[in-house]
PDB file of C-alpha atoms in Angstrom:
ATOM      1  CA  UNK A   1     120.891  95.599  89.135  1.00  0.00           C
ATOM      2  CA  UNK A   2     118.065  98.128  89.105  1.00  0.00           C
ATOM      3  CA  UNK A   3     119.045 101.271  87.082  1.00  0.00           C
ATOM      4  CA  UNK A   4     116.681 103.329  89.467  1.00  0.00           C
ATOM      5  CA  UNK A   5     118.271 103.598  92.764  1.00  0.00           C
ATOM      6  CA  UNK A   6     116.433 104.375  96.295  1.00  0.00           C
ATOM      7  CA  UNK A   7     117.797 106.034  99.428  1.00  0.00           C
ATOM      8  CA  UNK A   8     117.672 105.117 102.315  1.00  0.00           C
ATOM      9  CA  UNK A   9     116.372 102.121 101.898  1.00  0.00           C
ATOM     10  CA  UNK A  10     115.205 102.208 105.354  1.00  0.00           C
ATOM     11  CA  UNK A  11     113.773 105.299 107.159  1.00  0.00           C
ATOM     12  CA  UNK A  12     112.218 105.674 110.935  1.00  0.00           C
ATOM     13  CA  UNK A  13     111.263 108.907 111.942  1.00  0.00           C
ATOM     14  CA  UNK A  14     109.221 110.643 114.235  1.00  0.00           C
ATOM     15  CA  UNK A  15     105.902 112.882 113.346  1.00  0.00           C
ATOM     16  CA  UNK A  16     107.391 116.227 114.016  1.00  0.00           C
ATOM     17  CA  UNK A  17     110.963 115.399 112.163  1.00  0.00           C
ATOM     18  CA  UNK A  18     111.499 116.431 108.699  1.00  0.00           C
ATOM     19  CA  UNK A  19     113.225 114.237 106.007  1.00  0.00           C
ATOM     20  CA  UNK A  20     113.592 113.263 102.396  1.00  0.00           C
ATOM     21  CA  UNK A  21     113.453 110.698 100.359  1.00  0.00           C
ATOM     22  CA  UNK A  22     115.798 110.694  96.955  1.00  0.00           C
ATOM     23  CA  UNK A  23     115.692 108.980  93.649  1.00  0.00           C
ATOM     24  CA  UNK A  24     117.962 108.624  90.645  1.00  0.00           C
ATOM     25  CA  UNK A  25     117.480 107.102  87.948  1.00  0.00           C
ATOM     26  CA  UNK A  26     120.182 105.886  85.243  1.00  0.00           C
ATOM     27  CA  UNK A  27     118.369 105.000  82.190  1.00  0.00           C
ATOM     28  CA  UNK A  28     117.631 107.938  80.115  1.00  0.00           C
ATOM     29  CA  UNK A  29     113.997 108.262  81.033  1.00  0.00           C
ATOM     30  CA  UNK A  30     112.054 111.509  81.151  1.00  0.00           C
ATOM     31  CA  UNK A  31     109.410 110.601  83.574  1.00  0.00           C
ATOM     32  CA  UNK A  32     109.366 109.724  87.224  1.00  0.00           C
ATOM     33  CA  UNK A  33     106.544 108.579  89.457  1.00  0.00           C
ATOM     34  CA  UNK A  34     106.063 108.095  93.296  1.00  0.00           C
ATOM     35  CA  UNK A  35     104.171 105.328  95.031  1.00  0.00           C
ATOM     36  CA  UNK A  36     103.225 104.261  98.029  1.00  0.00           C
ATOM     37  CA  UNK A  37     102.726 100.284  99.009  1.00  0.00           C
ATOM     38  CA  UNK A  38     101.136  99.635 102.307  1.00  0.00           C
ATOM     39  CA  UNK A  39     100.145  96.312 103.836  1.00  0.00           C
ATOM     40  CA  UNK A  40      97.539  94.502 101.723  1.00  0.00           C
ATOM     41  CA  UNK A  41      96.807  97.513  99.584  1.00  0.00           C
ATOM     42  CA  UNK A  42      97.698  98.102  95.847  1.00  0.00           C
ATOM     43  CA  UNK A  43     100.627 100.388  94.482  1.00  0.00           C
ATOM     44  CA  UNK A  44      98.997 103.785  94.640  1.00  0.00           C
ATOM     45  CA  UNK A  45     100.325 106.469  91.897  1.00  0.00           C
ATOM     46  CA  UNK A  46     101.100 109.410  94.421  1.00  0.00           C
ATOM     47  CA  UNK A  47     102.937 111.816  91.733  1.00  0.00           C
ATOM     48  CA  UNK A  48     104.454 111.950  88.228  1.00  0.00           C
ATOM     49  CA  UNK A  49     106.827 113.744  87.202  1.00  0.00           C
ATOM     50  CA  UNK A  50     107.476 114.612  82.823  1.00  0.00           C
ATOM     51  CA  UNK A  51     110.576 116.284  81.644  1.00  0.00           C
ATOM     52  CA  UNK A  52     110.526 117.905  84.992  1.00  0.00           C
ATOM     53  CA  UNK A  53     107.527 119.022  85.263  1.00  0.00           C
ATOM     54  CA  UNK A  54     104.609 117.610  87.774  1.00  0.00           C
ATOM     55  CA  UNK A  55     101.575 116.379  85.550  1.00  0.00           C
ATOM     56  CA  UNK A  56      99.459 114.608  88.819  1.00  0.00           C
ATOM     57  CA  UNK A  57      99.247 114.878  92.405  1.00  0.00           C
ATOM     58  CA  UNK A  58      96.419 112.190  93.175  1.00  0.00           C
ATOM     59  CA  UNK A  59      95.386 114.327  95.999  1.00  0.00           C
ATOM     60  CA  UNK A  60      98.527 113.558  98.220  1.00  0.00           C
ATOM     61  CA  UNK A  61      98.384 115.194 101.249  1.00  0.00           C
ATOM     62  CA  UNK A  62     100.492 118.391 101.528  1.00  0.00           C
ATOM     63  CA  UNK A  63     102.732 116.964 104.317  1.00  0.00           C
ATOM     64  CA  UNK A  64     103.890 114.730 101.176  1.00  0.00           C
ATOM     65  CA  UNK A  65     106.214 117.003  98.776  1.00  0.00           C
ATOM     66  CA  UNK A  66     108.035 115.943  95.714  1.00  0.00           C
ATOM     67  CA  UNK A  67     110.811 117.841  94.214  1.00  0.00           C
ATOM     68  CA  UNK A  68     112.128 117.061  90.414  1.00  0.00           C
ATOM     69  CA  UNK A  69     114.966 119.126  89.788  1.00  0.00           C
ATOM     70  CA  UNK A  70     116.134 117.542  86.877  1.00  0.00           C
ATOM     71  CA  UNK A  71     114.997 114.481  84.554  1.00  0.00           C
ATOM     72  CA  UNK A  72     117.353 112.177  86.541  1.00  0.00           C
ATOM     73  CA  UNK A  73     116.180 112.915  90.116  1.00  0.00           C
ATOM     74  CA  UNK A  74     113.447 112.962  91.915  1.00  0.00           C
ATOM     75  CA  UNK A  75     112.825 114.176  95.962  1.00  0.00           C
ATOM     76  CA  UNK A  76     110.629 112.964  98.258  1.00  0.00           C
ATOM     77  CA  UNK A  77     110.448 116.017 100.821  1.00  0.00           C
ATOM     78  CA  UNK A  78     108.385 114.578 104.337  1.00  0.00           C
ATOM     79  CA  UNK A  79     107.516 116.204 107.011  1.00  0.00           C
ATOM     80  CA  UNK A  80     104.698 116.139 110.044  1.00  0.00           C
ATOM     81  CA  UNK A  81     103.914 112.429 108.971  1.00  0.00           C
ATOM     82  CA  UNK A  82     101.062 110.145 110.540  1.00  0.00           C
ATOM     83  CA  UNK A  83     101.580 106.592 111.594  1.00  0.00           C
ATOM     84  CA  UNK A  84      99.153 105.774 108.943  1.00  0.00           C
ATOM     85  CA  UNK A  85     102.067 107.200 106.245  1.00  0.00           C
ATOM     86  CA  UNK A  86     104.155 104.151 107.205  1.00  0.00           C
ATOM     87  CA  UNK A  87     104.788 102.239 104.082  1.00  0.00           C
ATOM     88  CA  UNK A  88     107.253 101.306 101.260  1.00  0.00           C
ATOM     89  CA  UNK A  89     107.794 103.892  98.899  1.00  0.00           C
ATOM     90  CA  UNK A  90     108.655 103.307  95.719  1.00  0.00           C
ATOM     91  CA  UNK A  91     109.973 105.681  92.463  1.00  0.00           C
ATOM     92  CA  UNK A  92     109.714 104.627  89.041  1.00  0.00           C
ATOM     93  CA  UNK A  93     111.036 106.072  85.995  1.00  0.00           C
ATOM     94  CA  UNK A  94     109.978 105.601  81.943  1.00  0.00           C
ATOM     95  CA  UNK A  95     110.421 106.741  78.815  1.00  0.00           C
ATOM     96  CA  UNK A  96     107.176 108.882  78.617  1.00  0.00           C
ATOM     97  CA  UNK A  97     104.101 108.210  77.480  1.00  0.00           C
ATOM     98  CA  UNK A  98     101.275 105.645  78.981  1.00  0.00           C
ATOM     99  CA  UNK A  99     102.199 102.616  76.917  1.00  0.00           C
ATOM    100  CA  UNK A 100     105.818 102.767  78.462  1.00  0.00           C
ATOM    101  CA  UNK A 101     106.552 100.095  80.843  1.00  0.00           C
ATOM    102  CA  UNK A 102     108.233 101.657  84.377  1.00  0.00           C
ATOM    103  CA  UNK A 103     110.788 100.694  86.052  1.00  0.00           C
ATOM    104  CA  UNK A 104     111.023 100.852  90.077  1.00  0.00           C
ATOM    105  CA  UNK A 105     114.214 101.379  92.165  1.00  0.00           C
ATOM    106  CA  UNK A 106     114.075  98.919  95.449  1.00  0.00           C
ATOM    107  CA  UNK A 107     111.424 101.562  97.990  1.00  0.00           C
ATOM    108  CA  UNK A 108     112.364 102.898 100.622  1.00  0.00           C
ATOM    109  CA  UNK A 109     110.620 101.097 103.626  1.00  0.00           C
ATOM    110  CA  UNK A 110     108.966 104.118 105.846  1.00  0.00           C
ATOM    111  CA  UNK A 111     107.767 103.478 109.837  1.00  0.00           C
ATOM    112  CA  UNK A 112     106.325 106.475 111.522  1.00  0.00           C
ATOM    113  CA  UNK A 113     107.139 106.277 115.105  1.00  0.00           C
TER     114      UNK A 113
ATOM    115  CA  UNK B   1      83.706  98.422  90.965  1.00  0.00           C
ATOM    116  CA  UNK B   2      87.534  98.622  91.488  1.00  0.00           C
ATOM    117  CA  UNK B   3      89.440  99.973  88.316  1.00  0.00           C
ATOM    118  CA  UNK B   4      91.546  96.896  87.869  1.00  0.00           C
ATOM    119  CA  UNK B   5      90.801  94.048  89.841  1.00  0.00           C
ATOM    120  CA  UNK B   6      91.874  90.457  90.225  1.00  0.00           C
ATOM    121  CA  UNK B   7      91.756  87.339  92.149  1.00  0.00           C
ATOM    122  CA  UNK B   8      94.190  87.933  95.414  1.00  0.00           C
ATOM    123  CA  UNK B   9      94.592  83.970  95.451  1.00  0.00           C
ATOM    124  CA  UNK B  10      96.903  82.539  96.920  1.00  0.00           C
ATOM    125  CA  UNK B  11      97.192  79.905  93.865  1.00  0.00           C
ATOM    126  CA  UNK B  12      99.613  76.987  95.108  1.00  0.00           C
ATOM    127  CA  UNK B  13     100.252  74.511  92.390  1.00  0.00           C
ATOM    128  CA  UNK B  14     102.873  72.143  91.811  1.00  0.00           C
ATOM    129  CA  UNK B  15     105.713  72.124  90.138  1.00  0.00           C
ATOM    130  CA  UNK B  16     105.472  72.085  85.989  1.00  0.00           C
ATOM    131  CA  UNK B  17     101.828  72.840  86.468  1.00  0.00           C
ATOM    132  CA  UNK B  18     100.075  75.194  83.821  1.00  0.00           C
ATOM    133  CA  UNK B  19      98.316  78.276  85.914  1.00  0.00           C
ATOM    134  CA  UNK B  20      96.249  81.054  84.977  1.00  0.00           C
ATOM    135  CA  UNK B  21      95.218  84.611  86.281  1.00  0.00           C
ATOM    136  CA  UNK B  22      92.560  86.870  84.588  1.00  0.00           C
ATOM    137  CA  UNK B  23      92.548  90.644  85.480  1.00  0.00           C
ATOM    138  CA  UNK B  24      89.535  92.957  85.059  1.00  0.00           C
ATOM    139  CA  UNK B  25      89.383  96.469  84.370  1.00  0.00           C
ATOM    140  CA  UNK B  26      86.364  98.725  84.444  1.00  0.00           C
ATOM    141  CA  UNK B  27      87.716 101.204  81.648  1.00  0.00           C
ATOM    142  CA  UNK B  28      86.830 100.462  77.995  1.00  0.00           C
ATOM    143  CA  UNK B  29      89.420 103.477  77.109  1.00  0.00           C
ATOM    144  CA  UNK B  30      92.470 101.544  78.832  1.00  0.00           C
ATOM    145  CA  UNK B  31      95.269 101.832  76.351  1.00  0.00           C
ATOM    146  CA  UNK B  32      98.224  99.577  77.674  1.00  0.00           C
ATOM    147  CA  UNK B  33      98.509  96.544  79.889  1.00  0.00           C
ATOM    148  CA  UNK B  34     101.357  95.232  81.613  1.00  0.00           C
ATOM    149  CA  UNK B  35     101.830  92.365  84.271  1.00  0.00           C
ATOM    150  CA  UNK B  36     104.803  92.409  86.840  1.00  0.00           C
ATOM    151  CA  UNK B  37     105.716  89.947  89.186  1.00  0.00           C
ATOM    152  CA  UNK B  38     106.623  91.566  92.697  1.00  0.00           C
ATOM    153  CA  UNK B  39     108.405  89.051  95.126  1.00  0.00           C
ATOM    154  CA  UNK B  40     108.440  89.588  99.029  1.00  0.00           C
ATOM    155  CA  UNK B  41     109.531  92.656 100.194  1.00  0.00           C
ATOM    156  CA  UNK B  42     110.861  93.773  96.511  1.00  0.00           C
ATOM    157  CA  UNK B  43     110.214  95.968  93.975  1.00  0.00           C
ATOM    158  CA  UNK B  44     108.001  95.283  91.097  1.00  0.00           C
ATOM    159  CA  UNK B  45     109.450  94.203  87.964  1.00  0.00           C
ATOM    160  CA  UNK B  46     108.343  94.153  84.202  1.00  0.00           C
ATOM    161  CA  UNK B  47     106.900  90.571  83.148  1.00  0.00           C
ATOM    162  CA  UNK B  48     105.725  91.824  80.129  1.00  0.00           C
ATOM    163  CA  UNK B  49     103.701  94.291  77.724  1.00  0.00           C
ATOM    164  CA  UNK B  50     100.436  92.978  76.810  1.00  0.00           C
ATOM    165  CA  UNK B  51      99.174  93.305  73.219  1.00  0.00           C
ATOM    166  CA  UNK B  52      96.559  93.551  71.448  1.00  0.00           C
ATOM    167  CA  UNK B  53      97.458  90.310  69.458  1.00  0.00           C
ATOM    168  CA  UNK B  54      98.838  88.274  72.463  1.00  0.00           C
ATOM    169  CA  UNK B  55     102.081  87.632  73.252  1.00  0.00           C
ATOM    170  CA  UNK B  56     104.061  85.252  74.254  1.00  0.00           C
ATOM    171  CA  UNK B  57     107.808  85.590  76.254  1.00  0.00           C
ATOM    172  CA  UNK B  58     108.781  81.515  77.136  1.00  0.00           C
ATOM    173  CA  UNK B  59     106.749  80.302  79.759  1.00  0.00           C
ATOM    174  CA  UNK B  60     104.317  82.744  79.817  1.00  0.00           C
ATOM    175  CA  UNK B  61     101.423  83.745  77.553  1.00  0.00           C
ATOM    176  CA  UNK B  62      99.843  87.269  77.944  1.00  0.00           C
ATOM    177  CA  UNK B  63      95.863  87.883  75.652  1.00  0.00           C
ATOM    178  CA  UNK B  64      94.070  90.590  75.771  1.00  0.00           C
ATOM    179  CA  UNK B  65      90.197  90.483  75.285  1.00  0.00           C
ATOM    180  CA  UNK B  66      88.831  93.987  74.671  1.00  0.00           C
ATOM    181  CA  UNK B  67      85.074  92.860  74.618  1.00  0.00           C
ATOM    182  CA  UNK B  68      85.127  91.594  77.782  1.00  0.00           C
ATOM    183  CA  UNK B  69      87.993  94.080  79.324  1.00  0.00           C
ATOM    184  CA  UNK B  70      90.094  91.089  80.571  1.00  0.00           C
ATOM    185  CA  UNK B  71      93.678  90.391  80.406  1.00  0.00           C
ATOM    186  CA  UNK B  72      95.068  87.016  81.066  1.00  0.00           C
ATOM    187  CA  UNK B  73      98.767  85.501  81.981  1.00  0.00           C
ATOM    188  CA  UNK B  74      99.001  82.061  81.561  1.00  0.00           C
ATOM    189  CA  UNK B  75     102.374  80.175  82.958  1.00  0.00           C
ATOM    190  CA  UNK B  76     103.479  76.561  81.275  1.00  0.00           C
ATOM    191  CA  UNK B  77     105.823  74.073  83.409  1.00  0.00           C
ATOM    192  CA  UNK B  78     105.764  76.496  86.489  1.00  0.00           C
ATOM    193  CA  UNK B  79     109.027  76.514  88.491  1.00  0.00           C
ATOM    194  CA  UNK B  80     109.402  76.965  92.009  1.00  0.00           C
ATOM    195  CA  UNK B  81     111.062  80.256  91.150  1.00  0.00           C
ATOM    196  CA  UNK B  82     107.480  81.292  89.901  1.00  0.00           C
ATOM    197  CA  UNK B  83     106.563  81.872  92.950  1.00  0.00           C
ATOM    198  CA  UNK B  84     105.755  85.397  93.278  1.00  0.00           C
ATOM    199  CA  UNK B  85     103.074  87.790  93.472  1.00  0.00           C
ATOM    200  CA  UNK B  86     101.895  89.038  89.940  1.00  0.00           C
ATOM    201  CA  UNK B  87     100.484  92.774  89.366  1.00  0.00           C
ATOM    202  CA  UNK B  88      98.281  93.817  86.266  1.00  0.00           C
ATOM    203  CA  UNK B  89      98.671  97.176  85.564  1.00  0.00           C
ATOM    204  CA  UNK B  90      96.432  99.125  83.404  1.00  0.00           C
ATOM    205  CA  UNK B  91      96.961 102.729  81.695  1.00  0.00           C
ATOM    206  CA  UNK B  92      93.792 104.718  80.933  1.00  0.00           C
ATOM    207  CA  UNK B  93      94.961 107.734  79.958  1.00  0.00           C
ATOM    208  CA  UNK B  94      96.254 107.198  76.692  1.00  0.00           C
ATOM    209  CA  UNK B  95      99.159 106.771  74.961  1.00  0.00           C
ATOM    210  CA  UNK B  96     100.657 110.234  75.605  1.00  0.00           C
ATOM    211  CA  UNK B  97      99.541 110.271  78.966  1.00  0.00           C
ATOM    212  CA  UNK B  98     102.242 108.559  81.507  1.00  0.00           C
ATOM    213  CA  UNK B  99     100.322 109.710  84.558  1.00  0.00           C
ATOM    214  CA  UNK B 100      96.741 107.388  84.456  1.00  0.00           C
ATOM    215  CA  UNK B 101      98.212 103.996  85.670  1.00  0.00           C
ATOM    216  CA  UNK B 102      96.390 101.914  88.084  1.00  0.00           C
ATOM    217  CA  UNK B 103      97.806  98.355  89.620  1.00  0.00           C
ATOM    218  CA  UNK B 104      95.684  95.550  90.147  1.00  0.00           C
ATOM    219  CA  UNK B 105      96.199  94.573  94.108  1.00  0.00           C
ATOM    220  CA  UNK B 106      98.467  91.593  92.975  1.00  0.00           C
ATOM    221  CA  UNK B 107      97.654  87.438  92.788  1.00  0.00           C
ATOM    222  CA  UNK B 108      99.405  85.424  94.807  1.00  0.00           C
ATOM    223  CA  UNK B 109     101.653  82.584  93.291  1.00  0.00           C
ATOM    224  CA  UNK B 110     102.761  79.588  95.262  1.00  0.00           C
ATOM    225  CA  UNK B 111     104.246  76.882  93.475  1.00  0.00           C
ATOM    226  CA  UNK B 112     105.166  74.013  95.711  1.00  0.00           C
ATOM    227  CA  UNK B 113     107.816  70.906  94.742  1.00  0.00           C
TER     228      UNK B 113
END
């Protein structure tokens, strides 16, 4: 079982609605990433989170907005999505540092109605 | 030039074959190297750490060549259970730095009985 868990693990919403994505992770980590999968496309880093505090946005748009309250969670606050946002999002945590492997809860699977 | 790039495949061998994927990265800074193996509609998961002396976990052989910014998995005896896509992931921000970490867009595994 993955020690970074995901919720929901499904999510439809529409473009005006506002929701959030959540993330926990059980493993002691410091540091805690977003990404976002689409269809054919590679994992792309979206934010990262160390010891709580946000070292990269890789210019996300601002309708995308993460929340790190403490080392063990991580938000995923959404609202006024496109359909183009649709996607599996995934959260990773690691021990910090670049040479740290991550490891990824199960996404949550995202369609923009 | 993409930052990491490999060979999308599909590769469909059969059983107990030997396979191999390269993956290319454009960064002669790149720090760390990892390969996961993703299956369908999952979450990536840690293969293994690449290093600079190669490693090997079982099956599977990871080498790095600096000089010519490659790194290589090689699976022996291939098991249906293979099957999978694989991910390179590179880190070119350094050691302290969790936050530069590009994946490769995946290879596609197919091994057939």
């Amino acid at each position: 079982e993955t020690g970074v868990t995901q919720t929901p693990r499904h999510l439809v919403m529409g473009m005006t609605n506002k929701k959030s994505l959540k993330c926990e992770q059980h493993l002691g980590h410091n540091a805690m990433y977003w990404y976002k999968q689409s269809a054919k496309k590679p994992l792309e880093l979206m934010f990262v989170y160390n010891f709580k505090e946000q070292t990269e946005n890789n210019s996300v748009p601002s309708r995308f907005s993460p929340e790190c309250p403490n080392s063990s969670h991580l938000f995923l606050h959404l609202h006024t999505l496109q359909p183009e946002d649709s996607a599996l999002y995934l959260c990773a945590s690691s021990h910090g540092g670049g040479n740290q492997p991550q490891h990824f809860g199960d996404g949550t699977r995202l369609s923009i109605l | 030039r993409k930052e990491v790039e490999q060979d999308p495949g599909p590769f469909n061998v059969p059983e107990g074959a030997t396979v191999a994927f390269n993956c290319t990265y454009s960064n002669s800074a790149s720090q760390s190297f990892f390969w996961y193996r993703q299956d369908c509609r999952k979450e990536p998961k840690l293969l293994m750490s690449v290093y600079s002396s190669g490693n090997e976990d079982g099956r599977f052989t990871a080498q790095l060549n600096r000089a010519s910014q490659y790194i290589s998995l090689l699976i022996r005896d291939s098991k249906l259970s293979d099957s999978a896509t694989y991910l390179c992931v590179v880190n070119v921000g350094g050691y302290s730095s969790a936050s530069k970490i590009i994946f490769g867009s995946g290879t596609r595994l197919s091994i057939r009985p």
